[in-house]
JSON list of C-alpha atoms in Angstrom, two decimals:
[
{"chain": "A", "resi": 235, "resn": "GLU", "atom": "CA", "xyz": [-28.51, -29.61, -37.90]},
{"chain": "A", "resi": 236, "resn": "ARG", "atom": "CA", "xyz": [-25.61, -27.41, -36.38]},
{"chain": "A", "resi": 237, "resn": "LEU", "atom": "CA", "xyz": [-25.71, -25.29, -33.59]},
{"chain": "A", "resi": 238, "resn": "ALA", "atom": "CA", "xyz": [-24.99, -21.83, -35.31]},
{"chain": "A", "resi": 239, "resn": "PRO", "atom": "CA", "xyz": [-26.47, -22.90, -38.85]},
{"chain": "A", "resi": 240, "resn": "ASN", "atom": "CA", "xyz": [-26.45, -19.05, -39.97]},
{"chain": "A", "resi": 241, "resn": "ILE", "atom": "CA", "xyz": [-22.56, -19.17, -39.82]},
{"chain": "A", "resi": 242, "resn": "THR", "atom": "CA", "xyz": [-20.87, -21.15, -42.61]},
{"chain": "A", "resi": 243, "resn": "LEU", "atom": "CA", "xyz": [-18.11, -23.57, -41.70]},
{"chain": "A", "resi": 244, "resn": "SER", "atom": "CA", "xyz": [-15.67, -21.67, -43.80]},
{"chain": "A", "resi": 245, "resn": "GLN", "atom": "CA", "xyz": [-16.27, -18.59, -41.21]},
{"chain": "A", "resi": 246, "resn": "TRP", "atom": "CA", "xyz": [-15.72, -21.18, -38.23]},
{"chain": "A", "resi": 247, "resn": "LYS", "atom": "CA", "xyz": [-12.36, -20.83, -36.35]},
{"chain": "A", "resi": 248, "resn": "PHE", "atom": "CA", "xyz": [-12.42, -24.52, -35.77]},
{"chain": "A", "resi": 249, "resn": "ASP", "atom": "CA", "xyz": [-13.98, -27.65, -37.07]},
{"chain": "A", "resi": 250, "resn": "SER", "atom": "CA", "xyz": [-16.70, -28.09, -34.32]},
{"chain": "A", "resi": 251, "resn": "VAL", "atom": "CA", "xyz": [-17.49, -24.74, -32.86]},
{"chain": "A", "resi": 252, "resn": "PRO", "atom": "CA", "xyz": [-17.69, -21.23, -34.44]},
{"chain": "A", "resi": 253, "resn": "ASP", "atom": "CA", "xyz": [-15.19, -19.68, -31.74]},
{"chain": "A", "resi": 254, "resn": "PHE", "atom": "CA", "xyz": [-15.14, -19.08, -27.78]},
{"chain": "A", "resi": 255, "resn": "PRO", "atom": "CA", "xyz": [-15.47, -15.97, -25.81]},
{"chain": "A", "resi": 256, "resn": "ASP", "atom": "CA", "xyz": [-12.41, -14.03, -25.34]},
{"chain": "A", "resi": 257, "resn": "GLY", "atom": "CA", "xyz": [-11.01, -14.29, -21.78]},
{"chain": "A", "resi": 258, "resn": "ARG", "atom": "CA", "xyz": [-12.41, -17.44, -20.78]},
{"chain": "A", "resi": 259, "resn": "PRO", "atom": "CA", "xyz": [-9.80, -20.02, -20.03]},
{"chain": "A", "resi": 260, "resn": "ILE", "atom": "CA", "xyz": [-10.39, -23.67, -21.17]},
{"chain": "A", "resi": 261, "resn": "LEU", "atom": "CA", "xyz": [-9.26, -27.05, -19.82]},
{"chain": "A", "resi": 262, "resn": "PHE", "atom": "CA", "xyz": [-9.19, -29.30, -22.46]},
{"chain": "A", "resi": 263, "resn": "LEU", "atom": "CA", "xyz": [-8.80, -33.09, -21.53]},
{"chain": "A", "resi": 264, "resn": "TYR", "atom": "CA", "xyz": [-9.04, -36.05, -23.88]},
{"chain": "A", "resi": 265, "resn": "GLY", "atom": "CA", "xyz": [-8.43, -39.82, -23.91]},
{"chain": "A", "resi": 266, "resn": "LYS", "atom": "CA", "xyz": [-5.11, -40.91, -25.57]},
{"chain": "A", "resi": 267, "resn": "CYS", "atom": "CA", "xyz": [-6.78, -44.56, -26.38]},
{"chain": "A", "resi": 268, "resn": "GLU", "atom": "CA", "xyz": [-9.06, -45.89, -29.01]},
{"chain": "A", "resi": 269, "resn": "GLU", "atom": "CA", "xyz": [-12.35, -46.56, -27.03]},
{"chain": "A", "resi": 270, "resn": "HIS", "atom": "CA", "xyz": [-12.72, -50.33, -25.79]},
{"chain": "A", "resi": 271, "resn": "LEU", "atom": "CA", "xyz": [-8.87, -50.85, -26.36]},
{"chain": "A", "resi": 272, "resn": "LEU", "atom": "CA", "xyz": [-7.52, -49.48, -22.98]},
{"chain": "A", "resi": 273, "resn": "ASP", "atom": "CA", "xyz": [-5.65, -52.48, -21.61]},
{"chain": "A", "resi": 274, "resn": "PRO", "atom": "CA", "xyz": [-3.11, -52.23, -23.44]},
{"chain": "A", "resi": 275, "resn": "CYS", "atom": "CA", "xyz": [-3.88, -48.99, -24.54]},
{"chain": "A", "resi": 276, "resn": "GLU", "atom": "CA", "xyz": [-4.27, -48.53, -28.52]},
{"chain": "A", "resi": 277, "resn": "LYS", "atom": "CA", "xyz": [-3.42, -45.12, -29.64]},
{"chain": "A", "resi": 278, "resn": "ARG", "atom": "CA", "xyz": [-6.36, -43.59, -31.46]},
{"chain": "A", "resi": 279, "resn": "LYS", "atom": "CA", "xyz": [-6.47, -43.68, -35.18]},
{"chain": "A", "resi": 280, "resn": "ARG", "atom": "CA", "xyz": [-8.29, -40.36, -35.32]},
{"chain": "A", "resi": 281, "resn": "GLN", "atom": "CA", "xyz": [-8.19, -37.37, -32.96]},
{"chain": "A", "resi": 282, "resn": "PHE", "atom": "CA", "xyz": [-11.50, -34.78, -33.12]},
{"chain": "A", "resi": 283, "resn": "PHE", "atom": "CA", "xyz": [-9.46, -31.89, -32.76]},
{"chain": "A", "resi": 284, "resn": "SER", "atom": "CA", "xyz": [-6.32, -30.47, -34.72]},
{"chain": "A", "resi": 285, "resn": "ASP", "atom": "CA", "xyz": [-2.74, -29.45, -33.41]},
{"chain": "A", "resi": 286, "resn": "SER", "atom": "CA", "xyz": [-4.07, -25.87, -34.09]},
{"chain": "A", "resi": 287, "resn": "TRP", "atom": "CA", "xyz": [-6.65, -26.30, -31.67]},
{"chain": "A", "resi": 288, "resn": "VAL", "atom": "CA", "xyz": [-3.96, -27.41, -28.96]},
{"chain": "A", "resi": 289, "resn": "THR", "atom": "CA", "xyz": [-1.81, -24.70, -29.87]},
{"chain": "A", "resi": 290, "resn": "TRP", "atom": "CA", "xyz": [-4.69, -22.05, -29.75]},
{"chain": "A", "resi": 291, "resn": "VAL", "atom": "CA", "xyz": [-5.86, -23.66, -26.29]},
{"chain": "A", "resi": 292, "resn": "ASN", "atom": "CA", "xyz": [-2.42, -23.83, -24.68]},
{"chain": "A", "resi": 293, "resn": "ALA", "atom": "CA", "xyz": [-2.12, -19.92, -25.80]},
{"chain": "A", "resi": 294, "resn": "ARG", "atom": "CA", "xyz": [-5.18, -18.89, -23.64]},
{"chain": "A", "resi": 295, "resn": "PRO", "atom": "CA", "xyz": [-4.20, -17.37, -20.48]},
{"chain": "A", "resi": 296, "resn": "GLY", "atom": "CA", "xyz": [-5.16, -19.88, -17.74]},
{"chain": "A", "resi": 297, "resn": "SER", "atom": "CA", "xyz": [-6.10, -22.66, -20.43]},
{"chain": "A", "resi": 298, "resn": "LYS", "atom": "CA", "xyz": [-4.69, -25.92, -20.58]},
{"chain": "A", "resi": 299, "resn": "VAL", "atom": "CA", "xyz": [-4.73, -29.19, -22.67]},
{"chain": "A", "resi": 300, "resn": "VAL", "atom": "CA", "xyz": [-4.30, -32.57, -20.61]},
{"chain": "A", "resi": 301, "resn": "PRO", "atom": "CA", "xyz": [-3.91, -35.76, -22.58]},
{"chain": "A", "resi": 302, "resn": "VAL", "atom": "CA", "xyz": [-5.31, -38.71, -20.47]},
{"chain": "A", "resi": 303, "resn": "ASP", "atom": "CA", "xyz": [-3.63, -42.03, -20.30]},
{"chain": "A", "resi": 304, "resn": "ASN", "atom": "CA", "xyz": [-5.44, -45.54, -20.48]},
{"chain": "A", "resi": 305, "resn": "ALA", "atom": "CA", "xyz": [-8.67, -43.47, -21.28]},
{"chain": "A", "resi": 306, "resn": "GLY", "atom": "CA", "xyz": [-10.86, -43.17, -24.42]},
{"chain": "A", "resi": 307, "resn": "HIS", "atom": "CA", "xyz": [-13.82, -40.73, -25.19]},
{"chain": "A", "resi": 308, "resn": "TRP", "atom": "CA", "xyz": [-15.08, -41.47, -21.71]},
{"chain": "A", "resi": 309, "resn": "MET", "atom": "CA", "xyz": [-12.04, -40.69, -19.64]},
{"chain": "A", "resi": 310, "resn": "MET", "atom": "CA", "xyz": [-14.00, -39.17, -16.80]},
{"chain": "A", "resi": 311, "resn": "LEU", "atom": "CA", "xyz": [-15.48, -43.09, -16.02]},
{"chain": "A", "resi": 312, "resn": "GLN", "atom": "CA", "xyz": [-11.99, -44.76, -17.21]},
{"chain": "A", "resi": 313, "resn": "GLN", "atom": "CA", "xyz": [-9.90, -42.47, -15.28]},
{"chain": "A", "resi": 314, "resn": "PRO", "atom": "CA", "xyz": [-12.20, -40.54, -12.74]},
{"chain": "A", "resi": 315, "resn": "ALA", "atom": "CA", "xyz": [-9.32, -39.87, -10.03]},
{"chain": "A", "resi": 316, "resn": "PHE", "atom": "CA", "xyz": [-7.01, -38.16, -12.56]},
{"chain": "A", "resi": 317, "resn": "VAL", "atom": "CA", "xyz": [-9.67, -36.25, -14.22]},
{"chain": "A", "resi": 318, "resn": "HIS", "atom": "CA", "xyz": [-11.30, -35.14, -10.92]},
{"chain": "A", "resi": 319, "resn": "LYS", "atom": "CA", "xyz": [-7.61, -33.84, -10.05]},
{"chain": "A", "resi": 320, "resn": "GLN", "atom": "CA", "xyz": [-7.21, -32.01, -13.03]},
{"chain": "A", "resi": 321, "resn": "MET", "atom": "CA", "xyz": [-10.55, -30.21, -12.60]},
{"chain": "A", "resi": 322, "resn": "GLU", "atom": "CA", "xyz": [-9.82, -29.54, -9.17]},
{"chain": "A", "resi": 323, "resn": "GLU", "atom": "CA", "xyz": [-6.45, -28.12, -9.87]},
{"chain": "A", "resi": 324, "resn": "TRP", "atom": "CA", "xyz": [-7.56, -25.78, -12.75]},
{"chain": "A", "resi": 325, "resn": "LEU", "atom": "CA", "xyz": [-10.82, -24.68, -11.23]},
{"chain": "A", "resi": 326, "resn": "PRO", "atom": "CA", "xyz": [-10.23, -21.65, -8.49]},
{"chain": "A", "resi": 327, "resn": "PRO", "atom": "CA", "xyz": [-10.87, -22.66, -5.04]},
{"chain": "A", "resi": 328, "resn": "PRO", "atom": "CA", "xyz": [-14.42, -21.62, -3.74]},
{"chain": "A", "resi": 329, "resn": "PRO", "atom": "CA", "xyz": [-14.14, -18.34, -1.99]},
{"chain": "A", "resi": 330, "resn": "THR", "atom": "CA", "xyz": [-13.96, -18.59, 1.97]},
{"chain": "A", "resi": 331, "resn": "PRO", "atom": "CA", "xyz": [-17.08, -17.01, 3.00]},
{"chain": "A", "resi": 332, "resn": "SER", "atom": "CA", "xyz": [-16.39, -14.34, 5.65]},
{"chain": "A", "resi": 333, "resn": "PRO", "atom": "CA", "xyz": [-18.92, -14.24, 9.01]},
{"chain": "A", "resi": 334, "resn": "THR", "atom": "CA", "xyz": [-19.76, -11.00, 8.57]},
{"chain": "A", "resi": 335, "resn": "PRO", "atom": "CA", "xyz": [-19.57, -9.44, 5.20]},
{"chain": "A", "resi": 336, "resn": "SER", "atom": "CA", "xyz": [-19.19, -5.95, 4.39]},
{"chain": "A", "resi": 337, "resn": "PRO", "atom": "CA", "xyz": [-21.08, -4.47, 1.49]},
{"chain": "A", "resi": 338, "resn": "SER", "atom": "CA", "xyz": [-17.90, -4.10, -0.30]},
{"chain": "A", "resi": 339, "resn": "SER", "atom": "CA", "xyz": [-16.43, -7.71, 0.37]},
{"chain": "A", "resi": 340, "resn": "ALA", "atom": "CA", "xyz": [-20.01, -9.36, -0.62]},
{"chain": "A", "resi": 341, "resn": "SER", "atom": "CA", "xyz": [-19.36, -7.83, -3.98]},
{"chain": "A", "resi": 342, "resn": "THR", "atom": "CA", "xyz": [-15.89, -9.20, -4.30]},
{"chain": "A", "resi": 343, "resn": "THR", "atom": "CA", "xyz": [-17.11, -12.64, -3.05]},
{"chain": "A", "resi": 344, "resn": "SER", "atom": "CA", "xyz": [-19.93, -12.49, -5.38]},
{"chain": "A", "resi": 345, "resn": "SER", "atom": "CA", "xyz": [-17.53, -11.50, -8.39]},
{"chain": "A", "resi": 346, "resn": "ALA", "atom": "CA", "xyz": [-15.05, -14.42, -7.49]},
{"chain": "A", "resi": 347, "resn": "ARG", "atom": "CA", "xyz": [-18.14, -16.61, -7.08]},
{"chain": "A", "resi": 348, "resn": "LEU", "atom": "CA", "xyz": [-19.20, -15.81, -10.40]},
{"chain": "A", "resi": 349, "resn": "ALA", "atom": "CA", "xyz": [-15.88, -15.82, -12.25]},
{"chain": "A", "resi": 350, "resn": "ALA", "atom": "CA", "xyz": [-15.46, -19.62, -10.81]},
{"chain": "A", "resi": 351, "resn": "GLN", "atom": "CA", "xyz": [-19.07, -20.47, -12.16]},
{"chain": "A", "resi": 352, "resn": "ALA", "atom": "CA", "xyz": [-18.25, -19.04, -15.52]},
{"chain": "A", "resi": 353, "resn": "GLN", "atom": "CA", "xyz": [-14.93, -21.28, -15.68]},
{"chain": "A", "resi": 354, "resn": "THR", "atom": "CA", "xyz": [-17.01, -24.43, -14.54]},
{"chain": "A", "resi": 355, "resn": "ILE", "atom": "CA", "xyz": [-19.58, -23.32, -17.31]},
{"chain": "A", "resi": 356, "resn": "THR", "atom": "CA", "xyz": [-17.00, -22.90, -20.16]},
{"chain": "A", "resi": 357, "resn": "ALA", "atom": "CA", "xyz": [-15.54, -26.24, -19.07]},
{"chain": "A", "resi": 358, "resn": "LEU", "atom": "CA", "xyz": [-18.95, -28.10, -19.08]},
{"chain": "A", "resi": 359, "resn": "LEU", "atom": "CA", "xyz": [-19.59, -26.53, -22.49]},
{"chain": "A", "resi": 360, "resn": "LEU", "atom": "CA", "xyz": [-16.88, -27.71, -24.08]},
{"chain": "A", "resi": 361, "resn": "VAL", "atom": "CA", "xyz": [-17.51, -31.05, -22.84]},
{"chain": "A", "resi": 362, "resn": "ILE", "atom": "CA", "xyz": [-20.96, -30.84, -24.20]},
{"chain": "A", "resi": 363, "resn": "GLY", "atom": "CA", "xyz": [-19.61, -29.56, -27.55]},
{"chain": "A", "resi": 364, "resn": "ILE", "atom": "CA", "xyz": [-17.13, -32.37, -27.69]},
{"chain": "A", "resi": 365, "resn": "LEU", "atom": "CA", "xyz": [-19.88, -35.04, -26.87]},
{"chain": "A", "resi": 366, "resn": "ALA", "atom": "CA", "xyz": [-22.09, -33.40, -29.56]},
{"chain": "A", "resi": 367, "resn": "SER", "atom": "CA", "xyz": [-19.74, -33.47, -32.14]},
{"chain": "A", "resi": 368, "resn": "MET", "atom": "CA", "xyz": [-19.11, -37.20, -31.30]},
{"chain": "A", "resi": 369, "resn": "LEU", "atom": "CA", "xyz": [-22.49, -38.01, -31.31]},
{"chain": "A", "resi": 370, "resn": "GLY", "atom": "CA", "xyz": [-22.64, -36.51, -35.23]},
{"chain": "A", "resi": 371, "resn": "LEU", "atom": "CA", "xyz": [-24.85, -33.34, -34.16]},
{"chain": "A", "resi": 372, "resn": "PHE", "atom": "CA", "xyz": [-22.89, -31.27, -36.35]},
{"chain": "A", "resi": 373, "resn": "ALA", "atom": "CA", "xyz": [-23.39, -31.13, -40.00]},
{"chain": "A", "resi": 374, "resn": "THR", "atom": "CA", "xyz": [-21.04, -30.26, -42.57]},
{"chain": "A", "resi": 375, "resn": "ASP", "atom": "CA", "xyz": [-21.25, -28.00, -45.79]}
]
């Protein structure tokens, strides 16, 4: 069963998802190697995304596509330092708490925190969507 069964695949913007909310940046990382063929890396025979996806992500403000060398699907385990560095550089820094926030600065800090959390959630949802697609949780018409 698809995540959005009431939307036909012909209406979907991409193969695995109907669309993404506007104004939310995306960090899209992908491993360049076939799984279990990392040393030496054998280039993937099949990608689970299209060139149009890469173009679309790169065109979104604040978004970025990052290929991960010497990694397959489980890049976060195979190249943890690189993946962590990419996420850390992409995500906004956490707001520095002020010792005595005024009511207006408290709402600004709260807004910044919510924006950072929204970006993190967007990145996690993208990873979950990719994993679900890889595991065959999406049906096709």
